[in-house]
PDB file of C-alpha atoms and ligand atoms in Angstrom:
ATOM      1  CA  UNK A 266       1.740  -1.022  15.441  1.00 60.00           C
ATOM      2  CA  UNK A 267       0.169  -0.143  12.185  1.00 77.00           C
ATOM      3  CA  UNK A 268      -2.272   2.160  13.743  1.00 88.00           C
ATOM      4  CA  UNK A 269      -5.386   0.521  11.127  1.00 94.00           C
ATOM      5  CA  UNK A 270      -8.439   1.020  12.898  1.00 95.00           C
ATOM      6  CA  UNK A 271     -10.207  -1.747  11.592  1.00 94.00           C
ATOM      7  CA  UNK A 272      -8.526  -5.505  10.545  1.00 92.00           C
ATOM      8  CA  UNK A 273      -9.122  -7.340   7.459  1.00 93.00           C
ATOM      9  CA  UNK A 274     -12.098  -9.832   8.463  1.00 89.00           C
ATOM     10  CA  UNK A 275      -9.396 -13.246   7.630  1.00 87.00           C
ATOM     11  CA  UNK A 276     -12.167 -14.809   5.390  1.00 90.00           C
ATOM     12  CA  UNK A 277     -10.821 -12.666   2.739  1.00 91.00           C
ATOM     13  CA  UNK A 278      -7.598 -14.732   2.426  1.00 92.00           C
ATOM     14  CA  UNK A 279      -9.780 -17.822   1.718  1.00 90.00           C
ATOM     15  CA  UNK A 280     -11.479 -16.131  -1.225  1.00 91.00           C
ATOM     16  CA  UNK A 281      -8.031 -15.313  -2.435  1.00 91.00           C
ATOM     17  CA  UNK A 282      -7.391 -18.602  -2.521  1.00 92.00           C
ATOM     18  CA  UNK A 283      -9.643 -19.509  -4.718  1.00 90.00           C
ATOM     19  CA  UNK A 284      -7.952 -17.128  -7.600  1.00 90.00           C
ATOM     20  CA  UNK A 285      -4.147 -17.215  -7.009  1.00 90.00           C
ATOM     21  CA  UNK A 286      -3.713 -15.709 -10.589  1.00 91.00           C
ATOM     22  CA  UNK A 287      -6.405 -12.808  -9.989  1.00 91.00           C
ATOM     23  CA  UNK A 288      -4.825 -11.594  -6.828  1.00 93.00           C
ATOM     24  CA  UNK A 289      -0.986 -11.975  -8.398  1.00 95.00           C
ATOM     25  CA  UNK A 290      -1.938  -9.573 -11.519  1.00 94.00           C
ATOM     26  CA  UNK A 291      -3.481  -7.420  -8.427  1.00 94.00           C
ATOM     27  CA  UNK A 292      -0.889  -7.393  -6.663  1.00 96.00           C
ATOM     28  CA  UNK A 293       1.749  -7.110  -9.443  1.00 97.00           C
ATOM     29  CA  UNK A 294       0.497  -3.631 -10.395  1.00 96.00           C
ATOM     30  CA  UNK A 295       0.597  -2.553  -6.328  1.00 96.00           C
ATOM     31  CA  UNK A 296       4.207  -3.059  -6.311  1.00 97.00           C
ATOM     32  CA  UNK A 297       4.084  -0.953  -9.544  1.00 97.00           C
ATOM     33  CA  UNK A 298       1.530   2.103  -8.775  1.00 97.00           C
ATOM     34  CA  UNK A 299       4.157   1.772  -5.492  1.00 97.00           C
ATOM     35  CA  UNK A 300       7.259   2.815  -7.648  1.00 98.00           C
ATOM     36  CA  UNK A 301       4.937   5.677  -9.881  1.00 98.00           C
ATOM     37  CA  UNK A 302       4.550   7.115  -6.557  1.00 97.00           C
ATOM     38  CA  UNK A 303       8.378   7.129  -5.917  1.00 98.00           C
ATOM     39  CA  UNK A 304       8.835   8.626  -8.854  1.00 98.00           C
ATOM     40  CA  UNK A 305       6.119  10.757  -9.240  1.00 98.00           C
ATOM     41  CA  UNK A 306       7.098  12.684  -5.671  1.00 98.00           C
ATOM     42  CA  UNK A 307      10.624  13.308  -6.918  1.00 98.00           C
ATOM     43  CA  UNK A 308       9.091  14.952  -9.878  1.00 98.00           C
ATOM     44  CA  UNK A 309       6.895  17.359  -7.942  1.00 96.00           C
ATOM     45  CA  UNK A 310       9.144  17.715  -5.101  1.00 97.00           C
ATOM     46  CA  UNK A 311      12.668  18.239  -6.462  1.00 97.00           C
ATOM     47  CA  UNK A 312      14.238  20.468  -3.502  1.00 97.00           C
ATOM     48  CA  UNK A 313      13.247  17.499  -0.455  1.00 98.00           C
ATOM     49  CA  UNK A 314      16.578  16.298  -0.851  1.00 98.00           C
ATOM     50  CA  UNK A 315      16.371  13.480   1.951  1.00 98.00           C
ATOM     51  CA  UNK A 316      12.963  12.277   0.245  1.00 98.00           C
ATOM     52  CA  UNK A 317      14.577  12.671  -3.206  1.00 98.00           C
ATOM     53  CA  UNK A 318      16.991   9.941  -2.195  1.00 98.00           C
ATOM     54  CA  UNK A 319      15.045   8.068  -0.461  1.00 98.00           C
ATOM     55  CA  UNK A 320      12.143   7.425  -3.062  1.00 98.00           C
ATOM     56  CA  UNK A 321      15.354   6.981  -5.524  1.00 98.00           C
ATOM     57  CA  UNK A 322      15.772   3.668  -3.780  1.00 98.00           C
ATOM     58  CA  UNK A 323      12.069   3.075  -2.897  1.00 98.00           C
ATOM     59  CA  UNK A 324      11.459   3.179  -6.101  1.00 98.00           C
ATOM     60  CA  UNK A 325      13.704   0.761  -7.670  1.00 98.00           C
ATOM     61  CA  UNK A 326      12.693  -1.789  -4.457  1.00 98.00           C
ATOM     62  CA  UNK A 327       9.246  -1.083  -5.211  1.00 98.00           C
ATOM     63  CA  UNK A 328      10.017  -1.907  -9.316  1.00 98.00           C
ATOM     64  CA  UNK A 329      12.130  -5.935  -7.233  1.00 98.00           C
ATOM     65  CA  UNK A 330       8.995  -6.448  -5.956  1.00 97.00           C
ATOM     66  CA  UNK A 331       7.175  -6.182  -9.068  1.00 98.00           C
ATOM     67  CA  UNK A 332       9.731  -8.522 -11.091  1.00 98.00           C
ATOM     68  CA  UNK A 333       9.154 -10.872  -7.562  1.00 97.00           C
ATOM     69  CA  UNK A 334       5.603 -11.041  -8.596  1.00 97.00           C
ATOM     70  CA  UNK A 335       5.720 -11.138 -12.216  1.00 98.00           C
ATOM     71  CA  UNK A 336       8.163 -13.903 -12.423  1.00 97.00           C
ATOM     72  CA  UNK A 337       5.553 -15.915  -9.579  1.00 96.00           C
ATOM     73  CA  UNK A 338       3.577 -15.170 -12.467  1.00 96.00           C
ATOM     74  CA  UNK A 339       5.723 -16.710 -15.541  1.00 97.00           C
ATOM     75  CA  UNK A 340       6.465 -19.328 -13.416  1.00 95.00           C
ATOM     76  CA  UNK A 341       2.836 -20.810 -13.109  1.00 94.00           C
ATOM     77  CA  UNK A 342       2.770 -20.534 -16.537  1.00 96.00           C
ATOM     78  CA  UNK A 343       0.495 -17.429 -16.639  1.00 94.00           C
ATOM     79  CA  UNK A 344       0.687 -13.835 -18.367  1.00 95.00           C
ATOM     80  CA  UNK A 345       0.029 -10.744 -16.734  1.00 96.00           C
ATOM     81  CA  UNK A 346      -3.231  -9.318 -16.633  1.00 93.00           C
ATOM     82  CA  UNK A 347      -4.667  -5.548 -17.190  1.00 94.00           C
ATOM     83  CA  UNK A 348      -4.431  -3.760 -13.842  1.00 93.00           C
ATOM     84  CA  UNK A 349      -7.643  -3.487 -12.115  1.00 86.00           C
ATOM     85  CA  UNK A 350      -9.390  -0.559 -10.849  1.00 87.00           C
ATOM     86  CA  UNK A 351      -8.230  -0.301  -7.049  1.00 90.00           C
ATOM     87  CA  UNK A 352     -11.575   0.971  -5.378  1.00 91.00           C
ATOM     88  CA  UNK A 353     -10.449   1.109  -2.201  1.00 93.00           C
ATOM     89  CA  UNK A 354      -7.336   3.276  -3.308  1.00 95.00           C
ATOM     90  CA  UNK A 355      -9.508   5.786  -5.383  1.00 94.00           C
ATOM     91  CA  UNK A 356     -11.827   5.956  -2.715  1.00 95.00           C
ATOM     92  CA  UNK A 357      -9.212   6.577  -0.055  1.00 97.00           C
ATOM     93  CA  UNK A 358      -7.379   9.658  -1.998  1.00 96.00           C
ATOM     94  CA  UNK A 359     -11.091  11.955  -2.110  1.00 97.00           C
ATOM     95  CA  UNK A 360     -10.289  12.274   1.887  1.00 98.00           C
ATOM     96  CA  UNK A 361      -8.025  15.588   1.913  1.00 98.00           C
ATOM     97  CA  UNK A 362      -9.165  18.494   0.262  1.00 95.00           C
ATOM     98  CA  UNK A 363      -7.549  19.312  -2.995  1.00 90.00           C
ATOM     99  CA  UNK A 364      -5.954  22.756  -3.725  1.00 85.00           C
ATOM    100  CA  UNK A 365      -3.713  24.280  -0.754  1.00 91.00           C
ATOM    101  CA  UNK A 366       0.107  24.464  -0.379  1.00 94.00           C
ATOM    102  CA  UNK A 367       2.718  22.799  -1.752  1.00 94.00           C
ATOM    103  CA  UNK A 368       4.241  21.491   1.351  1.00 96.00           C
ATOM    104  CA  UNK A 369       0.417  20.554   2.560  1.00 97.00           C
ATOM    105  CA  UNK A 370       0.132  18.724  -0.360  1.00 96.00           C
ATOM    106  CA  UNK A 371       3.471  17.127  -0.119  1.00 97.00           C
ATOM    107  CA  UNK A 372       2.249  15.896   3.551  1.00 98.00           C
ATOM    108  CA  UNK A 373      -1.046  14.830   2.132  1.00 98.00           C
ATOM    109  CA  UNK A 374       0.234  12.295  -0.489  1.00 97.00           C
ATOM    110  CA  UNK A 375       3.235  11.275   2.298  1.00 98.00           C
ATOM    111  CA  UNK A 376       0.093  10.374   4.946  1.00 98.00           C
ATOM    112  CA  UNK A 377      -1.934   8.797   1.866  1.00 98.00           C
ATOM    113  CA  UNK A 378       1.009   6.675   0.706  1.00 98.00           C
ATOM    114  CA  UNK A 379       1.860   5.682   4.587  1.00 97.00           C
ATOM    115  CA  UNK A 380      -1.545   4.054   4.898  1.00 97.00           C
ATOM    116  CA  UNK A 381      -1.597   2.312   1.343  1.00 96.00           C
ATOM    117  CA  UNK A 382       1.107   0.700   2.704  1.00 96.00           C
ATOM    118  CA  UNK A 383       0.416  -0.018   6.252  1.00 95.00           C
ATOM    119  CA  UNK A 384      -2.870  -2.130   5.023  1.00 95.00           C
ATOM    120  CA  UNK A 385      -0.513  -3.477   2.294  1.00 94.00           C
ATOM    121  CA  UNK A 386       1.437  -4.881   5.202  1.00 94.00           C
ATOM    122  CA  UNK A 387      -1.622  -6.429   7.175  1.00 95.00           C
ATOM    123  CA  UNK A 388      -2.744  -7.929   4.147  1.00 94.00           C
ATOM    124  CA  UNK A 389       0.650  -9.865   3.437  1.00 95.00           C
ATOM    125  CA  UNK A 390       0.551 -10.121   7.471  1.00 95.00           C
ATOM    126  CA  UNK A 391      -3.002 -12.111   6.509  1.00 94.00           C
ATOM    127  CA  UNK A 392      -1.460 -14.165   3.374  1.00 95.00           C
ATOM    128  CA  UNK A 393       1.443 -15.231   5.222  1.00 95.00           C
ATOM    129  CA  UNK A 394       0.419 -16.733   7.805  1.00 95.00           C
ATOM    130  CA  UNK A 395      -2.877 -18.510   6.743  1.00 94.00           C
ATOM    131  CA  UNK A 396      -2.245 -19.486   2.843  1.00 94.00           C
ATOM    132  CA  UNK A 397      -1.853 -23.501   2.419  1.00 94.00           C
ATOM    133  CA  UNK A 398       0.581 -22.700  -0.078  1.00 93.00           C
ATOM    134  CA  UNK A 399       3.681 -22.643   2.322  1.00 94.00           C
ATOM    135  CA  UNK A 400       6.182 -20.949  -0.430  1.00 93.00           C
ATOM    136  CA  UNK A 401       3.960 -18.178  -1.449  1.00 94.00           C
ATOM    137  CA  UNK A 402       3.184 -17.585   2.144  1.00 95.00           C
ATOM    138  CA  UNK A 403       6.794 -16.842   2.763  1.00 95.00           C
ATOM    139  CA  UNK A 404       7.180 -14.655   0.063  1.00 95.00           C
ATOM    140  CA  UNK A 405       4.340 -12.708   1.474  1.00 95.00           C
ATOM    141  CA  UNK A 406       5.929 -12.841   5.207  1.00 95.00           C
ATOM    142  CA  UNK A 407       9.119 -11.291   3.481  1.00 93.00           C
ATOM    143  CA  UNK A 408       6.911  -8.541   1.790  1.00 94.00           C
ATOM    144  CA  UNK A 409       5.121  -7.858   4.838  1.00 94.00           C
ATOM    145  CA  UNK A 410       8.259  -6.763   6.505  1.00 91.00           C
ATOM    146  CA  UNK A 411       9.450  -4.267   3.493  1.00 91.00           C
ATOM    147  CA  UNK A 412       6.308  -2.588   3.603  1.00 91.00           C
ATOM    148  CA  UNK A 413       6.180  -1.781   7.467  1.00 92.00           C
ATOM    149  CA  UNK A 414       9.706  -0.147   6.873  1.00 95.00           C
ATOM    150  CA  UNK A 415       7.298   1.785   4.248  1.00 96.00           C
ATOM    151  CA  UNK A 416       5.002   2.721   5.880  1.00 96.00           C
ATOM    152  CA  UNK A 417       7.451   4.193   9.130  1.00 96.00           C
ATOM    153  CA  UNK A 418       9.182   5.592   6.352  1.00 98.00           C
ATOM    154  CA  UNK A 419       6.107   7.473   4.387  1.00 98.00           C
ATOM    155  CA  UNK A 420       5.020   8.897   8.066  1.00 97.00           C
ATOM    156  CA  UNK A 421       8.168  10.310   9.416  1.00 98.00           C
ATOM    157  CA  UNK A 422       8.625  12.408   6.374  1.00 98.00           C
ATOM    158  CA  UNK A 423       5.167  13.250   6.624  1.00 98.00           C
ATOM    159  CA  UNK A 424       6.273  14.519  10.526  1.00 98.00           C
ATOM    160  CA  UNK A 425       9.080  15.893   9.776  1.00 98.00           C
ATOM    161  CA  UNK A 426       8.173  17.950   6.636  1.00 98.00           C
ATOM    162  CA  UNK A 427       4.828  19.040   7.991  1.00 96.00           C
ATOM    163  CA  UNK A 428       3.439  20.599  11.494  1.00 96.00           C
ATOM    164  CA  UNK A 429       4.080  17.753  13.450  1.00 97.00           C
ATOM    165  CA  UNK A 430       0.992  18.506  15.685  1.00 97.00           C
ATOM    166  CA  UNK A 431      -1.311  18.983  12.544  1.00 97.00           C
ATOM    167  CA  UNK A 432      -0.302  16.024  11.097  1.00 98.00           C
ATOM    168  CA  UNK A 433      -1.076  13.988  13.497  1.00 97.00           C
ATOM    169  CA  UNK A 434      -4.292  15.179  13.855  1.00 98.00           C
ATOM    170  CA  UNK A 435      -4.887  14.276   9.846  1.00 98.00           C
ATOM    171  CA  UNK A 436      -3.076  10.817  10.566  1.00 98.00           C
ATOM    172  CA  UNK A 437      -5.964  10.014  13.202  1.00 97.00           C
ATOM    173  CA  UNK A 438      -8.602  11.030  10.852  1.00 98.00           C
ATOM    174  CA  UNK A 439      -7.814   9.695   7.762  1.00 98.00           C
ATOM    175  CA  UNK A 440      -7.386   6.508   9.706  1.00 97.00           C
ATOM    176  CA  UNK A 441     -10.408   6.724  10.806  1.00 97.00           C
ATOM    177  CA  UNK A 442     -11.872   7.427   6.903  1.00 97.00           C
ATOM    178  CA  UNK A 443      -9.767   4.605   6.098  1.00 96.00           C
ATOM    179  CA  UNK A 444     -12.165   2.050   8.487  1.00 95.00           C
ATOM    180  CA  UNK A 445     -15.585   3.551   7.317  1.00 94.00           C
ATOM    181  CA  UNK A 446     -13.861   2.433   3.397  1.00 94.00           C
ATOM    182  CA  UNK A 447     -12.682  -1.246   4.774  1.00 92.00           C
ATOM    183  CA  UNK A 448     -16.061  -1.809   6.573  1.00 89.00           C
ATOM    184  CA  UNK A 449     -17.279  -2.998   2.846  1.00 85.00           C
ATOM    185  CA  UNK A 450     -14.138  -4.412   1.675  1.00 85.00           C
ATOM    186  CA  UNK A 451     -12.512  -7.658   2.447  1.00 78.00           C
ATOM    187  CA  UNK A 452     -14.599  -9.249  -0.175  1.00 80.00           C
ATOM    188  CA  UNK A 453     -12.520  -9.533  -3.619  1.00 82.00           C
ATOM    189  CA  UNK A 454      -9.849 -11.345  -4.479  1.00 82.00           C
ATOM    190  CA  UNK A 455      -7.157  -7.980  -4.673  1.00 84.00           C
ATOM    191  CA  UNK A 456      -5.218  -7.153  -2.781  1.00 87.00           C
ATOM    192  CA  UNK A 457      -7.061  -3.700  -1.371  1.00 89.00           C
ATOM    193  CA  UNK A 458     -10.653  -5.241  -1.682  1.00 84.00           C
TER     194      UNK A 458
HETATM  195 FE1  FE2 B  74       6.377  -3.304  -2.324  1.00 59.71          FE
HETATM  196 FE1  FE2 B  75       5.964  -0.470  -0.305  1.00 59.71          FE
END
């Protein structure tokens, strides 16, 4: 359903595991690099007024997922960390040429942000179902289901903003980009690596 051409090997979630904290700070500044994006596409895109709204409450949902985390955080007696560099992220955004229109670069960051959070949502898929730690795994299977709504979300406007037939044509290959980048990931305790 998520379209991801290649899944998370599920050894990752046992090397998570082994650093609860490190993948909590990780994840922490997801949920807020999620929101800058809200807010950052109402800045450049003013006149999308059915986008406008929606990242309005994206972004704010985005921001209750990152107090979610942070007080996981607090609560097992931790402070947040720096945010780390997300590799996979950085890698991800060299796909689509810079430079060209406003509304192809609108549809761009939409199809960019749809994926971020489609492999956010098999990685939570991942965490929730095979962590030992039952609570955490629940919070993870309640995250999971925000960030499909995300994802559908991200790609309809991409759709309906863009040439439908073009964008799905850069949908297929930056999916397929996406699965060259995961082939070496799986690895690290974040949530993207
Ligand atoms: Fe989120
Ligand atoms: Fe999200």
């Amino acid at each position: 359903m998520l379209g991801l051409k290649l899944p998370t090997d599920p050894r990752w979630v046992n090397i998570v595991e082994k650093n609860i904290e490190e993948i909590l700070t990780d994840h922490a500044y997801c949920e807020q690099k999620a929101a800058s994006t809200a807010i950052s596409l109402i800045v450049t895109h003013p006149e999308y007024s059915d986008l406008v709204t929606a990242m309005t409450a994206l972004a704010r949902e985005e921001m209750g997922h990152f107090k979610m985390v942070h007080d996981r955080i607090l609560a097992r007696g931790l402070t947040l960390g720096r945010d780390r560099k997300d590799e996979y992220v950085l890698k991800l955004l060299t796909f689509f040429p810079k430079g060209g229109s406003r509304l192809t670069n609108l549809t761009h960051r939409l199809l960019y942000a749809a994926l971020i959070e489609a492999r956010s949502c098999e990685r939570f898929r991942l965490l929730s179902e095979n962590l030992e730690d039952k609570e955490l795994a629940e919070f993870y299977r309640s995250l999971m289901v925000s960030e499909a709504n995300h994802y559908t979300m991200f790609l309809n406007f991409a759709r309906q903003y863009g040439d439908r037939k073009v964008v799905d044509e850069k949908w297929q290959n930056l999916l397929e980009f996406e699965a060259q980048i995961m082939k070496d990931l799986g690895k690290k305790e974040t949530m993207h690596g």
